[in-house]
Tab-separated table of C-alpha atoms in Angstrom:
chain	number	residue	atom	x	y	z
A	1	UNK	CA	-75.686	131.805	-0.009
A	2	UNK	CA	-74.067	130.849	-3.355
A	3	UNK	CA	-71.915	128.270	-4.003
A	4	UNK	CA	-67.854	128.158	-4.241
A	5	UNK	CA	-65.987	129.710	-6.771
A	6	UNK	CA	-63.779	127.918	-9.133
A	7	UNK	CA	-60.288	128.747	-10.321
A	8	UNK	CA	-61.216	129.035	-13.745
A	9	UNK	CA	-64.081	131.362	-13.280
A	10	UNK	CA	-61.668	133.414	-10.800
A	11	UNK	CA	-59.251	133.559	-13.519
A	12	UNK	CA	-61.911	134.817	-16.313
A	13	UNK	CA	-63.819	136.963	-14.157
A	14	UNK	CA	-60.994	138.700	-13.044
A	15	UNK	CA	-59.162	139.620	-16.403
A	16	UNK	CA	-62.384	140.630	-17.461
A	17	UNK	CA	-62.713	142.876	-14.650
A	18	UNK	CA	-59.039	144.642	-15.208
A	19	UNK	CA	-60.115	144.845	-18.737
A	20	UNK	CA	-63.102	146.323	-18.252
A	21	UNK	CA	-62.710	148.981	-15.681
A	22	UNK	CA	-61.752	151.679	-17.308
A	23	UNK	CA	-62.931	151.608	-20.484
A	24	UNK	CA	-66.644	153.486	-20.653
A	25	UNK	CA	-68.815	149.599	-20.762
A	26	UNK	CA	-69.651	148.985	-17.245
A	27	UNK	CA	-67.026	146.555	-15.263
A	28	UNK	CA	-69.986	145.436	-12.733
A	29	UNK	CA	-72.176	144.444	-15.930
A	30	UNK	CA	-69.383	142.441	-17.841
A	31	UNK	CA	-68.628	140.866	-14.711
A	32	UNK	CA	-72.343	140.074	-14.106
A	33	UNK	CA	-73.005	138.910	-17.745
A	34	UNK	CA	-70.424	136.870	-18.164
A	35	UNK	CA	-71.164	134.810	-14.607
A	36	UNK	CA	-74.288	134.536	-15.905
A	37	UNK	CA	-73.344	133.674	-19.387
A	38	UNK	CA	-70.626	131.403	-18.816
A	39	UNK	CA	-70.993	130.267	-15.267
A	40	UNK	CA	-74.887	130.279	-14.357
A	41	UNK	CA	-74.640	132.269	-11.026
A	42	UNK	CA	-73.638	135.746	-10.459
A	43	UNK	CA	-69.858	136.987	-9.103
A	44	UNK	CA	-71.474	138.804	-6.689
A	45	UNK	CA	-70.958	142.459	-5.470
A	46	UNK	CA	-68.087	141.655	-2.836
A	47	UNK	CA	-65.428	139.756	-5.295
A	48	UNK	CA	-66.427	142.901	-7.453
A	49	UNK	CA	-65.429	145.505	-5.171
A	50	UNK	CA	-61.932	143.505	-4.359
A	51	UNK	CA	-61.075	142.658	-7.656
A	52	UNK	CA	-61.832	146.747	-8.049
A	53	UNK	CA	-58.522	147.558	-5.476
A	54	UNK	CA	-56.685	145.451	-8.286
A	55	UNK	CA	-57.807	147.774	-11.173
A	56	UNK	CA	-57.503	150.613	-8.952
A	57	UNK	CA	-54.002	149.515	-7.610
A	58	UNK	CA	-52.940	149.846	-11.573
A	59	UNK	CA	-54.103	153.670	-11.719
A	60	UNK	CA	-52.270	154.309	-8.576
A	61	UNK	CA	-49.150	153.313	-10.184
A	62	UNK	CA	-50.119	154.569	-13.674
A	63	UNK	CA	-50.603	157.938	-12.281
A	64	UNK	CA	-48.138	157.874	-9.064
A	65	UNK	CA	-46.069	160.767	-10.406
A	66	UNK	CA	-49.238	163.237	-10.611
A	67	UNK	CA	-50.937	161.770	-7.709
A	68	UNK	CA	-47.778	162.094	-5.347
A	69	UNK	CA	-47.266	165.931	-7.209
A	70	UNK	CA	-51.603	166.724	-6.699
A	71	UNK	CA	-51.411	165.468	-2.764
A	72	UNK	CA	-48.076	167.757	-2.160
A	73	UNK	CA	-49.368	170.670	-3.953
A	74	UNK	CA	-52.313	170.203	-1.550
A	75	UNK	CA	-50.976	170.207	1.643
A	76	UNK	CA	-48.843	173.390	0.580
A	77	UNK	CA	-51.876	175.130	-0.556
A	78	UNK	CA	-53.683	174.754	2.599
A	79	UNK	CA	-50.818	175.774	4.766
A	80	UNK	CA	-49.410	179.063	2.622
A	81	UNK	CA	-51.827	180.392	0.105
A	82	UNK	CA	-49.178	181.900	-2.123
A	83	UNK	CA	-48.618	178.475	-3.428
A	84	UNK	CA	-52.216	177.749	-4.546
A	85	UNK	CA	-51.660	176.367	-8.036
A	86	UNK	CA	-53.495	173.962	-10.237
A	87	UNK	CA	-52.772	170.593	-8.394
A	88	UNK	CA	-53.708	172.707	-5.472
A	89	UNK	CA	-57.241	173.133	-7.060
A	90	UNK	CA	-56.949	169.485	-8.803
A	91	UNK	CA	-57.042	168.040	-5.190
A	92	UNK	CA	-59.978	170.041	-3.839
A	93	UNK	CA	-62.032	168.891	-7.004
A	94	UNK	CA	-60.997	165.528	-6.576
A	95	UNK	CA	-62.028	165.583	-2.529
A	96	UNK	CA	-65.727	168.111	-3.194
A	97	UNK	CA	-66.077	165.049	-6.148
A	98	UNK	CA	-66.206	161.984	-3.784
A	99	UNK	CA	-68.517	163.291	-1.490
A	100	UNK	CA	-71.874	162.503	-3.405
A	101	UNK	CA	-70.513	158.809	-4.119
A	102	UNK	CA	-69.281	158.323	-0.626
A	103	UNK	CA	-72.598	159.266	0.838
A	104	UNK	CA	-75.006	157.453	-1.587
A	105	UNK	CA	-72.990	154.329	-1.547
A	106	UNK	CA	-73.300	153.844	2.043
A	107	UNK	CA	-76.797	154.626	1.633
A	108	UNK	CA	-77.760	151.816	-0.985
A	109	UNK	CA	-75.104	149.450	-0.343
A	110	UNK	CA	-77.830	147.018	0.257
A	111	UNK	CA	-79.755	147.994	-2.648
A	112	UNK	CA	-76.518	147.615	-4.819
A	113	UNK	CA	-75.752	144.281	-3.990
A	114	UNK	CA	-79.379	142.901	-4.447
A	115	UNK	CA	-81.879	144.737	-6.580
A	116	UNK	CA	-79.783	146.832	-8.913
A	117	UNK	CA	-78.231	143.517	-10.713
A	118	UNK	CA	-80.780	141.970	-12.046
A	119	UNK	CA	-79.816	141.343	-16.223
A	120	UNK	CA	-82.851	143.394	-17.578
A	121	UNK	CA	-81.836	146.337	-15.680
A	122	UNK	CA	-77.910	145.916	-16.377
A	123	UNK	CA	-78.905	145.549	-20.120
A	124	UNK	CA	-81.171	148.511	-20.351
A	125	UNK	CA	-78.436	150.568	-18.576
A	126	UNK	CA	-75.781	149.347	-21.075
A	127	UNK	CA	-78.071	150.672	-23.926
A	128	UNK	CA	-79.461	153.611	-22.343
A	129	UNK	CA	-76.630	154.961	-21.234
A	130	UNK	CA	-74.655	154.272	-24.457
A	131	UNK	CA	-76.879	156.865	-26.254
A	132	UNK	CA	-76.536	159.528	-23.347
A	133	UNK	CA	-71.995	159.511	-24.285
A	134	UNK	CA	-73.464	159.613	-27.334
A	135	UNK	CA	-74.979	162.836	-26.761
A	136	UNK	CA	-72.126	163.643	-25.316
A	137	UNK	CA	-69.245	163.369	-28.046
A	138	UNK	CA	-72.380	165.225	-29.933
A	139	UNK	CA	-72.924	168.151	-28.231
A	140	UNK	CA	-69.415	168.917	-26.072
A	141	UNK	CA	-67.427	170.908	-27.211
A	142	UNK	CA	-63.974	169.361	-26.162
A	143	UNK	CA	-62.461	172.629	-26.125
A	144	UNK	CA	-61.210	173.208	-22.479
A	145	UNK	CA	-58.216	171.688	-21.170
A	146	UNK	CA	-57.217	170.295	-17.442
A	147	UNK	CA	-55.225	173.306	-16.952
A	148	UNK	CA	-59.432	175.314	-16.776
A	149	UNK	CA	-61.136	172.778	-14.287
A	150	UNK	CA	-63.877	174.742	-12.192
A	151	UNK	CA	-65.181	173.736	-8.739
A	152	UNK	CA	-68.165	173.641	-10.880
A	153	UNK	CA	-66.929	170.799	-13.064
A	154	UNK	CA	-66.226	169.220	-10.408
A	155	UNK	CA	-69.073	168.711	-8.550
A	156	UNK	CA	-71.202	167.406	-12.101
A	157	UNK	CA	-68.712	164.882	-12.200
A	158	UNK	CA	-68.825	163.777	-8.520
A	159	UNK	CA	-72.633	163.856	-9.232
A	160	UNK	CA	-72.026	161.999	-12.564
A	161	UNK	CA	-69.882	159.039	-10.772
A	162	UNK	CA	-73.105	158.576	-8.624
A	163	UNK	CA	-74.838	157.099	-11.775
A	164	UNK	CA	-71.783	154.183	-11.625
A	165	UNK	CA	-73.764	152.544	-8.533
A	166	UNK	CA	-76.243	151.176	-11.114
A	167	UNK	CA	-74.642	148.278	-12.874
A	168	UNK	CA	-74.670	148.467	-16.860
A	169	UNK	CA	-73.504	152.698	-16.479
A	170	UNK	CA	-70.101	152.702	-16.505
A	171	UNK	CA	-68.003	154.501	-13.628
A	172	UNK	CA	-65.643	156.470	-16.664
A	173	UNK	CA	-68.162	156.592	-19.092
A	174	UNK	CA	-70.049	158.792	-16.375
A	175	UNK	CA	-67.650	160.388	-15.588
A	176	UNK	CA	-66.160	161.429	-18.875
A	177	UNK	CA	-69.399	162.074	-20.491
A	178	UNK	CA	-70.147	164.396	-17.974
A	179	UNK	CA	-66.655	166.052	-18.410
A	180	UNK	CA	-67.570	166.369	-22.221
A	181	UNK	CA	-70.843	168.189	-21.925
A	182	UNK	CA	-68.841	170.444	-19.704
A	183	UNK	CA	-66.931	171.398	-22.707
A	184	UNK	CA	-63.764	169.704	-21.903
A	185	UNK	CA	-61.036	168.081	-23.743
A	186	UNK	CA	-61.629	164.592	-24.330
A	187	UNK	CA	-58.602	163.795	-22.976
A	188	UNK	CA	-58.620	166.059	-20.140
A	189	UNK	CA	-62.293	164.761	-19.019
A	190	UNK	CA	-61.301	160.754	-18.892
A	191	UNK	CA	-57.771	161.805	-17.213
A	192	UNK	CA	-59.541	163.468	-14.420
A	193	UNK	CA	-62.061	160.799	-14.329
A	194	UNK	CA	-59.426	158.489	-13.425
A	195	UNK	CA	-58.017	160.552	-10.524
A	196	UNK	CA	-62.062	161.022	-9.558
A	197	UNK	CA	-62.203	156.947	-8.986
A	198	UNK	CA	-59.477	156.765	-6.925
A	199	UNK	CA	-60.925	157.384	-3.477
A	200	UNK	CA	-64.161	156.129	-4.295
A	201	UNK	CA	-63.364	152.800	-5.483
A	202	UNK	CA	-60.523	152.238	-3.152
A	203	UNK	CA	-62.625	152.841	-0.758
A	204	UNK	CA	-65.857	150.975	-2.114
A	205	UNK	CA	-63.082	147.645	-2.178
A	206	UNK	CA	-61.992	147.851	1.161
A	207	UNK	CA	-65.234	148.350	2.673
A	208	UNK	CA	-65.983	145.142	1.110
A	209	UNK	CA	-62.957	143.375	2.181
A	210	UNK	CA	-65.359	142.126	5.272
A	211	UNK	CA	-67.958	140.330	2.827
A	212	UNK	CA	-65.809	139.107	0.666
A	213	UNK	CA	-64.826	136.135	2.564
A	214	UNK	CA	-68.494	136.479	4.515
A	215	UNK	CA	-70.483	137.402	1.571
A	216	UNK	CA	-73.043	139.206	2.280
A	217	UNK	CA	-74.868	139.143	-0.896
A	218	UNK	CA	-76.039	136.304	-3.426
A	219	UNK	CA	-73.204	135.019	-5.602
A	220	UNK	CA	-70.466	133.127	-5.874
A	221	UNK	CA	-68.268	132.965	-2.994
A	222	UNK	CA	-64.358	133.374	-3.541
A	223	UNK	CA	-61.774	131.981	-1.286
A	224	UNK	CA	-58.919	134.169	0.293
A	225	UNK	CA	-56.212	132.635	-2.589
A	226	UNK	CA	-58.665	132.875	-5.643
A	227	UNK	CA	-59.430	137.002	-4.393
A	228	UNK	CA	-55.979	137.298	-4.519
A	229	UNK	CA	-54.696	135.866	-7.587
A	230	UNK	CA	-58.320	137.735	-9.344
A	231	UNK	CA	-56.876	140.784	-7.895
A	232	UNK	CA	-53.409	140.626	-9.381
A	233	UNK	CA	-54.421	140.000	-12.475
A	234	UNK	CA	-56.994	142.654	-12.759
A	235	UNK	CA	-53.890	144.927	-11.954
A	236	UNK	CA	-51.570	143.816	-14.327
A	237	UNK	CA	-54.571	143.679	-17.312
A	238	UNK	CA	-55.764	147.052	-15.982
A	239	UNK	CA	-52.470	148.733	-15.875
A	240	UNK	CA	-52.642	147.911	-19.806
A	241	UNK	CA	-56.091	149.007	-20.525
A	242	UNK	CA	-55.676	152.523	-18.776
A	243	UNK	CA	-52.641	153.082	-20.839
A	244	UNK	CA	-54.015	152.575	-24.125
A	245	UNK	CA	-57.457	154.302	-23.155
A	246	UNK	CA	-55.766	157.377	-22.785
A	247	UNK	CA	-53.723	156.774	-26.202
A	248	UNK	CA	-57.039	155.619	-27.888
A	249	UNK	CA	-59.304	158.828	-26.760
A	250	UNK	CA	-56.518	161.373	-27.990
A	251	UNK	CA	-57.438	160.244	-31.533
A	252	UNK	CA	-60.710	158.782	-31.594
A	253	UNK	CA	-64.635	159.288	-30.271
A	254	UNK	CA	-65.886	157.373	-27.220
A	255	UNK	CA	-68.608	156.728	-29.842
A	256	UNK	CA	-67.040	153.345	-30.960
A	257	UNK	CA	-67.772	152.152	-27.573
A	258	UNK	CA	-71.530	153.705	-27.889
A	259	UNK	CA	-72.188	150.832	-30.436
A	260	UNK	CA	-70.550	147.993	-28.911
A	261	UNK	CA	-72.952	148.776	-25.471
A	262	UNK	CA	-75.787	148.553	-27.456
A	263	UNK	CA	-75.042	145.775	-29.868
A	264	UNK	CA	-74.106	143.988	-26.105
A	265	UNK	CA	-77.581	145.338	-24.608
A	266	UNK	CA	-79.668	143.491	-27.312
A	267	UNK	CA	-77.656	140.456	-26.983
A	268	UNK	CA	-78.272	139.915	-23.316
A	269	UNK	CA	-82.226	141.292	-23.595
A	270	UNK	CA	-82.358	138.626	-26.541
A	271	UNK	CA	-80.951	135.695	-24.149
A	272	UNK	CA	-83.214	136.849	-21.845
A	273	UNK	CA	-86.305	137.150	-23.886
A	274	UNK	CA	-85.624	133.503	-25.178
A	275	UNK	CA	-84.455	131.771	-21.273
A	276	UNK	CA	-80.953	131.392	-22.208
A	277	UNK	CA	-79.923	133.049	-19.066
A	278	UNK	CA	-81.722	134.145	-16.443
A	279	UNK	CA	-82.122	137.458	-14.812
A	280	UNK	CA	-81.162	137.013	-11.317
């Protein structure tokens, strides 16, 4: 069992984790590095599933307007086929999406919480991965728009948002990548990639609810108040990030965050290599 959090490190650990969400660098891996930067121990899996429903609470809102319009659409599709349209669709992709997640999560939740955060791994990932959106603002051809979402597409990305269970990946930078390899709009690929993490992480942060206050895992262990207060704040910080992510990737490449991954990478391997921090 790990020790008791402070209210500082509750404080940091969860504006970094409403900064960090949604923007293609890996929230688990920020939140891990800086624990083990800052603090010497690890957050833990549990306060980074709860703090998750705060950055996910902030999409919600962001996005109530086409969520509440997607989930109508929906339920009139099914009942009268005549009034299949595109949030129709939208809602079927976002549903065929979540499966892969929701079954491999459950699978490896163990695994997760353990194995998959040691440093070397979450570094390697953040570097790694880095040059595979690379590849991707490379080689897609950002040419399709929402409006031409396949079933296909779909199911690549659901696949894609698998890869997010690895700390150091990045849920929307797998996600989007995959979206641009697809072909599609830049835009187009991180807006649906936001509507993708709804279920997944909403449900990945109340499954944890339970070990949060029982944690199950090593880590720090968060009180009821300090969860809470983490959690607002990752809204309200979160609510801003998504915002200007979706200004930001109408004008520029994902690429700028390609090199600040790896520059990040080589900075933890390096405090690593020289027993700075250590890996578990």
């Amino acid at each position: 069992m790990g020790e008791s959090m402070t209210w500082v490190q509750a404080l940091v650990l969860g504006l970094v984790q409403g900064l960090t969400e949604f923007l293609p660098i890996s929230s688990s891996a920020h939140l891990r590095i800086v624990s083990a930067v800052f603090f010497g121990d690890d957050a833990g899996a549990s306060f980074t599933a709860v703090t998750q429903l705060g950055t996910e609470a902030a999409v919600l809102v962001y996005f109530a307007k086409d969520i509440g319009r997607i989930v109508q659409a929906w339920f009139r599709g099914v009942a009268d086929k005549a009034r299949r349209g595109l949030d129709y669709q939208i809602g079927w992709y976002v549903i065929i999406a979540t499966i892969p997640i929701g079954v491999l999560g459950f699978l490896f939740k163990d695994q997760i919480r353990t194995g998959a955060r040691n440093l070397w791994l979450v570094s390697f990932m953040l570097i790694a991965f880095a040059l595979v959106i690379a590849l991707g603002e490379y080689y897609g051809r950002k040419e399709r728009p929402l409006e031409q979402l396949t079933t296909r597409d779909g199911l690549v990305m659901g696949f894609a948002q698998c890869l997010a269970l690895v700390p150091g990946v990045s849920r929307s930078g797998a996600t989007s990548t995959a979206g641009l390899f697809l072909g599609l709009e830049r835009e187009a690929a991180v807006r649906f990639s936001f509507l993708l993490a709804i279920p997944a992480v909403t449900a990945s942060g109340l499954f944890s609810l339970p070990d949060a206050f029982e944690p199950a895992g090593e880590g720090l262990n968060a009180s009821g108040p300090q969860l809470l207060v983490a959690t607002l704040l990752a809204f309200v910080v979160g609510y801003a990030s998504v915002a200007w992510l979706l200004r930001f990737v109408a004008r520029h490449s994902l690429d700028w965050f390609v090199g600040y991954r790896i520059v990040l990478g080589l900075t933890i391997m390096g405090l690593l290599a020289g027993g700075v921090v250590s890996a578990t």
